[in-house]
């Protein structure tokens, strides 16, 4: 149910001393009296679409059909309307939005085309202003074109509002309506295509219902107007000068209480609606009486609901008016004073002696604005004469304004439907971090501002440097809804620099509760829940809700987008929970949760909170596991069936023992190839902030965070990794696997500065083979063509600061070509032409001259005269089917491969170094299928050239089959994997270039190929049949020197 309350307020006189006051038009209620300087009468608003709340439903239609939305106005005008040309005079009616529409270039052109079409169909009797930069969006028509109207002369009885008599009137056409001061005018507007309660367009073909926010975005207020265009001087932009009637429409948020509901619920009978603890927390300052809520023994941010009927609702922006902002600001200042490393200190005016670094940023809940998170970059400052660091945090919006040139952080809307909220992507935040590093490395305004705010305690009248909201009224009343629109038009000023809030502390801050209203999963069985800081990766810390429930699951929720948890962990599968000594970022207390695939790091605001989490999880895990992890290791060999998991509605994760059972005689099950949803979350991007482009990418070396003093890994580190994974047997021990996964995390520290070409090529070949074996170890061997494609495109390593999958290493780093589908299709068409030509020779009919011409591939009169050409008849039977030439397109700037960092290790961004193209590496790279060798070599940079020659020679001897005729090679059979390489080399040089290259690795007595030597490729099925991991062994060399070196190394 997308029900959202709204209000329609009749605007009286702008003069505060006037007797004409504004009135709220109640929904589905009797008509109310309205009056202003130009009109006196009554108005009625009816809404019948089926989405109205039960207490606001109106009478149903006699025929049982929905009435839609109806606006009925009746009364007398106090002044006669202007008359003349219809396009420049008369009474017009329409609506004006209160903010500009943020339309893209394409949508602007679409709207302009629609506007031109509307003007043409209405003979110019419509005004549409959407793309103007100086005027608000306005849409209006002559009143007689928009309304059904009834003119009642003096002495007669007009039709009653809401009656069936009024609905029986038909539209009188687009003729002129003379407006005088004696007659009574009744205006009736009805539309079945609009639903104000759910804020949707109805009966739209193909997409009904269509949410209006998908078109108007966050625009939720408008003015419904009726004005005299002649009095306005013929200009629609001056409609206020000729305004006759004006209403203000304001739409609330999902879960807010409508004005009528509030009035009915606060009656004397005490039948007020049941409120959630969140509503009680938000409305405490409004004087409402609430019964006490039983507190648990442990601190909890949100208390579990007791009734399904309770609907968690959110407060809007103005609910913050009830919070003592000055008290919250003072509490934040006191919190900084209590932390020694964050306490402001006196520094000299010279900032040259102070060095800054920005190791982390914190994504926290905005304490003052709904559906928004605020980014705080944390700075560590050090004086040259003092080794001790002190810390400070500054909002990203303030930092962007201090940059030269000024920066704008691009954001996006995260979350489903109308509950989306504003945040920034990881790519944007990491790029901005490096912009900050450039600014703080020099004497800039930004650096001076950071040091100044960290050294002097700023005082503010309003809280935390945030906008000073005007009225403490609640949004439940119509005046509160109207105040929201008025406050948007006013300029909001900051009163001093903003101080960081009390991170991971939600007590006394309603926004922290509002952010997790929809986090209902596991709330009934909650054992403990608090705000924590979750380290998503190196350099990113996010404020989230952590909840432990009695169903055996630990859930982590992101703010606002919390209907589905970001992370679910089964308590029985936790290895251990440990406390980290010392302070993180000078103020937070770290603790870690170890699982098989991931070590999750959390932060708490206090040591007590962190110790309680460690104690609760450890005790609960021991209770669930019984004898603990040792019992699970001892039962590995006897585990024909997995141990019973906690009762849960979610799919249980697979343990390492289940994933490692890959015995040769055991048939493969389809479900063993892919990870369950909750397990795959530990390997995928769980930040929900677009850490990398392919959100289903499985990163295998992000188990642990790289912390402390970071030493970049050397080029020969890949050799050690590959040797370890090749040494694994069919069922490696869990401890060995975890140690191996922890070692692969060092790939994130790789820096390619000063590497030679031999080191680059050997490193990437070893990493590719290691990733192939590592993925097969965890996920199993893919079987089908679709599984192979997903395996190569999703299984990835973080190398440096970015992820690289098997396919990306093949295409980008090792330059492996892809087979040209057009050339393959042309080859198939040529073969089909040969078959058709052979069939034509077997026809029993006598060949004539035309048929002979057709056999030679020539045009014939009969062929030209054919009225209908068939696809088969257009094939040339004797000629050669030549594919289209391959033309490499020029590289455009926005398609260049750039490094998009998804973690931060304290250094500048460095692009991934790509080695030069080597045909030997392209030929012998082992993809794990039947077109490759069973041996995987471990390459060393010092002996790379000799090793490549040796493995290439083994490949040629194994897969290149030569058939001779008269002592000369007549036909050469190559594996299917060489097809793409042959196509690439043929485009660069000649069709026989691949044979010339391969002949260098054949025995010298082999005769050289000729231009008549045919090339044949093996079956494509060989490339789709994958070898098992245990069948891939370390390669042995034919060269005695290399073999001796390999033995010595072992």
PDB file of N, CA and C in Angstrom, residues 742-785:
ATOM      1  N   UNK A 742      43.828 -15.779   3.103  1.00  0.00           N
ATOM      2  CA  UNK A 742      44.413 -14.600   3.754  1.00  0.00           C
ATOM      3  C   UNK A 742      45.655 -14.116   3.009  1.00  0.00           C
ATOM      4  N   UNK A 743      46.437 -15.059   2.489  1.00  0.00           N
ATOM      5  CA  UNK A 743      47.645 -14.651   1.756  1.00  0.00           C
ATOM      6  C   UNK A 743      47.301 -13.953   0.438  1.00  0.00           C
ATOM      7  N   UNK A 744      46.208 -14.384  -0.220  1.00  0.00           N
ATOM      8  CA  UNK A 744      45.829 -13.733  -1.474  1.00  0.00           C
ATOM      9  C   UNK A 744      45.370 -12.293  -1.266  1.00  0.00           C
ATOM     10  N   UNK A 745      45.004 -11.923  -0.037  1.00  0.00           N
ATOM     11  CA  UNK A 745      44.605 -10.531   0.228  1.00  0.00           C
ATOM     12  C   UNK A 745      45.750  -9.563  -0.002  1.00  0.00           C
ATOM     13  N   UNK A 746      46.991 -10.059   0.019  1.00  0.00           N
ATOM     14  CA  UNK A 746      48.133  -9.176  -0.214  1.00  0.00           C
ATOM     15  C   UNK A 746      48.196  -8.683  -1.650  1.00  0.00           C
ATOM     16  N   UNK A 747      47.392  -9.265  -2.546  1.00  0.00           N
ATOM     17  CA  UNK A 747      47.359  -8.739  -3.912  1.00  0.00           C
ATOM     18  C   UNK A 747      46.842  -7.312  -3.950  1.00  0.00           C
ATOM     19  N   UNK A 748      46.104  -6.911  -2.921  1.00  0.00           N
ATOM     20  CA  UNK A 748      45.601  -5.533  -2.875  1.00  0.00           C
ATOM     21  C   UNK A 748      46.724  -4.529  -2.653  1.00  0.00           C
ATOM     22  N   UNK A 749      47.878  -4.982  -2.183  1.00  0.00           N
ATOM     23  CA  UNK A 749      49.000  -4.068  -1.935  1.00  0.00           C
ATOM     24  C   UNK A 749      49.934  -3.965  -3.136  1.00  0.00           C
ATOM     25  N   UNK A 750      49.623  -4.635  -4.234  1.00  0.00           N
ATOM     26  CA  UNK A 750      50.508  -4.640  -5.403  1.00  0.00           C
ATOM     27  C   UNK A 750      50.645  -3.216  -5.962  1.00  0.00           C
ATOM     28  N   UNK A 751      51.865  -2.826  -6.227  1.00  0.00           N
ATOM     29  CA  UNK A 751      52.169  -1.572  -6.910  1.00  0.00           C
ATOM     30  C   UNK A 751      53.156  -1.883  -8.037  1.00  0.00           C
ATOM     31  N   UNK A 752      52.844  -1.434  -9.237  1.00  0.00           N
ATOM     32  CA  UNK A 752      53.602  -1.828 -10.419  1.00  0.00           C
ATOM     33  C   UNK A 752      54.734  -0.855 -10.748  1.00  0.00           C
ATOM     34  N   UNK A 753      55.108  -0.009  -9.829  1.00  0.00           N
ATOM     35  CA  UNK A 753      56.155   0.971 -10.109  1.00  0.00           C
ATOM     36  C   UNK A 753      57.494   0.272 -10.363  1.00  0.00           C
ATOM     37  N   UNK A 754      58.099   0.548 -11.514  1.00  0.00           N
ATOM     38  CA  UNK A 754      59.435   0.044 -11.808  1.00  0.00           C
ATOM     39  C   UNK A 754      59.502  -1.410 -12.207  1.00  0.00           C
ATOM     40  N   UNK A 755      58.387  -2.045 -12.488  1.00  0.00           N
ATOM     41  CA  UNK A 755      58.423  -3.456 -12.881  1.00  0.00           C
ATOM     42  C   UNK A 755      58.871  -3.588 -14.333  1.00  0.00           C
ATOM     43  N   UNK A 756      59.622  -4.634 -14.614  1.00  0.00           N
ATOM     44  CA  UNK A 756      60.047  -4.934 -15.974  1.00  0.00           C
ATOM     45  C   UNK A 756      58.954  -5.723 -16.696  1.00  0.00           C
ATOM     46  N   UNK A 757      59.099  -5.842 -18.015  1.00  0.00           N
ATOM     47  CA  UNK A 757      58.104  -6.552 -18.803  1.00  0.00           C
ATOM     48  C   UNK A 757      58.054  -8.027 -18.426  1.00  0.00           C
ATOM     49  N   UNK A 758      59.208  -8.638 -18.134  1.00  0.00           N
ATOM     50  CA  UNK A 758      59.217 -10.040 -17.735  1.00  0.00           C
ATOM     51  C   UNK A 758      58.485 -10.229 -16.407  1.00  0.00           C
ATOM     52  N   UNK A 759      58.655  -9.301 -15.489  1.00  0.00           N
ATOM     53  CA  UNK A 759      57.970  -9.406 -14.200  1.00  0.00           C
ATOM     54  C   UNK A 759      56.460  -9.224 -14.358  1.00  0.00           C
ATOM     55  N   UNK A 760      56.053  -8.303 -15.224  1.00  0.00           N
ATOM     56  CA  UNK A 760      54.625  -8.095 -15.440  1.00  0.00           C
ATOM     57  C   UNK A 760      53.968  -9.322 -16.055  1.00  0.00           C
ATOM     58  N   UNK A 761      54.581  -9.881 -17.104  1.00  0.00           N
ATOM     59  CA  UNK A 761      53.964 -11.002 -17.795  1.00  0.00           C
ATOM     60  C   UNK A 761      53.926 -12.240 -16.903  1.00  0.00           C
ATOM     61  N   UNK A 762      54.993 -12.527 -16.204  1.00  0.00           N
ATOM     62  CA  UNK A 762      54.993 -13.698 -15.315  1.00  0.00           C
ATOM     63  C   UNK A 762      54.010 -13.506 -14.170  1.00  0.00           C
ATOM     64  N   UNK A 763      53.908 -12.306 -13.657  1.00  0.00           N
ATOM     65  CA  UNK A 763      52.962 -12.049 -12.566  1.00  0.00           C
ATOM     66  C   UNK A 763      51.527 -12.293 -13.022  1.00  0.00           C
ATOM     67  N   UNK A 764      51.134 -11.744 -14.147  1.00  0.00           N
ATOM     68  CA  UNK A 764      49.739 -11.871 -14.583  1.00  0.00           C
ATOM     69  C   UNK A 764      49.403 -13.301 -15.001  1.00  0.00           C
ATOM     70  N   UNK A 765      50.342 -14.026 -15.602  1.00  0.00           N
ATOM     71  CA  UNK A 765      50.080 -15.431 -15.930  1.00  0.00           C
ATOM     72  C   UNK A 765      49.861 -16.260 -14.669  1.00  0.00           C
ATOM     73  N   UNK A 766      50.685 -16.032 -13.656  1.00  0.00           N
ATOM     74  CA  UNK A 766      50.528 -16.769 -12.399  1.00  0.00           C
ATOM     75  C   UNK A 766      49.234 -16.389 -11.690  1.00  0.00           C
ATOM     76  N   UNK A 767      48.881 -15.106 -11.702  1.00  0.00           N
ATOM     77  CA  UNK A 767      47.637 -14.675 -11.053  1.00  0.00           C
ATOM     78  C   UNK A 767      46.436 -15.271 -11.770  1.00  0.00           C
ATOM     79  N   UNK A 768      46.485 -15.324 -13.087  1.00  0.00           N
ATOM     80  CA  UNK A 768      45.366 -15.903 -13.838  1.00  0.00           C
ATOM     81  C   UNK A 768      45.168 -17.368 -13.470  1.00  0.00           C
ATOM     82  N   UNK A 769      46.229 -18.132 -13.477  1.00  0.00           N
ATOM     83  CA  UNK A 769      46.116 -19.557 -13.159  1.00  0.00           C
ATOM     84  C   UNK A 769      45.723 -19.772 -11.698  1.00  0.00           C
ATOM     85  N   UNK A 770      46.224 -18.940 -10.815  1.00  0.00           N
ATOM     86  CA  UNK A 770      45.856 -19.052  -9.402  1.00  0.00           C
ATOM     87  C   UNK A 770      44.370 -18.746  -9.211  1.00  0.00           C
ATOM     88  N   UNK A 771      43.868 -17.721  -9.883  1.00  0.00           N
ATOM     89  CA  UNK A 771      42.444 -17.377  -9.775  1.00  0.00           C
ATOM     90  C   UNK A 771      41.574 -18.491 -10.341  1.00  0.00           C
ATOM     91  N   UNK A 772      42.018 -19.118 -11.429  1.00  0.00           N
ATOM     92  CA  UNK A 772      41.256 -20.217 -12.010  1.00  0.00           C
ATOM     93  C   UNK A 772      41.136 -21.379 -11.028  1.00  0.00           C
ATOM     94  N   UNK A 773      42.232 -21.744 -10.389  1.00  0.00           N
ATOM     95  CA  UNK A 773      42.205 -22.858  -9.438  1.00  0.00           C
ATOM     96  C   UNK A 773      41.471 -22.485  -8.160  1.00  0.00           C
ATOM     97  N   UNK A 774      41.644 -21.259  -7.716  1.00  0.00           N
ATOM     98  CA  UNK A 774      40.967 -20.796  -6.501  1.00  0.00           C
ATOM     99  C   UNK A 774      39.451 -20.796  -6.701  1.00  0.00           C
ATOM    100  N   UNK A 775      38.999 -20.319  -7.849  1.00  0.00           N
ATOM    101  CA  UNK A 775      37.565 -20.324  -8.121  1.00  0.00           C
ATOM    102  C   UNK A 775      37.004 -21.725  -8.211  1.00  0.00           C
ATOM    103  N   UNK A 776      37.746 -22.641  -8.848  1.00  0.00           N
ATOM    104  CA  UNK A 776      37.284 -24.032  -8.921  1.00  0.00           C
ATOM    105  C   UNK A 776      37.273 -24.685  -7.552  1.00  0.00           C
ATOM    106  N   UNK A 777      38.179 -24.264  -6.687  1.00  0.00           N
ATOM    107  CA  UNK A 777      38.236 -24.826  -5.347  1.00  0.00           C
ATOM    108  C   UNK A 777      37.005 -24.469  -4.528  1.00  0.00           C
ATOM    109  N   UNK A 778      36.528 -23.230  -4.662  1.00  0.00           N
ATOM    110  CA  UNK A 778      35.379 -22.779  -3.878  1.00  0.00           C
ATOM    111  C   UNK A 778      34.054 -23.073  -4.556  1.00  0.00           C
ATOM    112  N   UNK A 779      33.993 -22.898  -5.859  1.00  0.00           N
ATOM    113  CA  UNK A 779      32.715 -22.977  -6.558  1.00  0.00           C
ATOM    114  C   UNK A 779      32.504 -24.270  -7.308  1.00  0.00           C
ATOM    115  N   UNK A 780      33.562 -25.065  -7.459  1.00  0.00           N
ATOM    116  CA  UNK A 780      33.423 -26.284  -8.230  1.00  0.00           C
ATOM    117  C   UNK A 780      33.711 -26.050  -9.706  1.00  0.00           C
ATOM    118  N   UNK A 781      33.669 -27.118 -10.462  1.00  0.00           N
ATOM    119  CA  UNK A 781      33.962 -27.054 -11.887  1.00  0.00           C
ATOM    120  C   UNK A 781      32.694 -26.750 -12.675  1.00  0.00           C
ATOM    121  N   UNK A 782      32.675 -25.677 -13.451  1.00  0.00           N
ATOM    122  CA  UNK A 782      31.475 -25.383 -14.255  1.00  0.00           C
ATOM    123  C   UNK A 782      31.296 -26.418 -15.352  1.00  0.00           C
ATOM    124  N   UNK A 783      30.045 -26.691 -15.671  1.00  0.00           N
ATOM    125  CA  UNK A 783      29.730 -27.742 -16.633  1.00  0.00           C
ATOM    126  C   UNK A 783      29.184 -27.200 -17.942  1.00  0.00           C
ATOM    127  N   UNK A 784      28.122 -26.424 -17.868  1.00  0.00           N
ATOM    128  CA  UNK A 784      27.464 -25.964 -19.087  1.00  0.00           C
ATOM    129  C   UNK A 784      28.148 -24.718 -19.640  1.00  0.00           C
ATOM    130  N   UNK A 785      27.724 -24.334 -20.829  1.00  0.00           N
ATOM    131  CA  UNK A 785      28.298 -23.160 -21.482  1.00  0.00           C
ATOM    132  C   UNK A 785      27.967 -21.891 -20.710  1.00  0.00           C
TER     133      UNK A 785
END
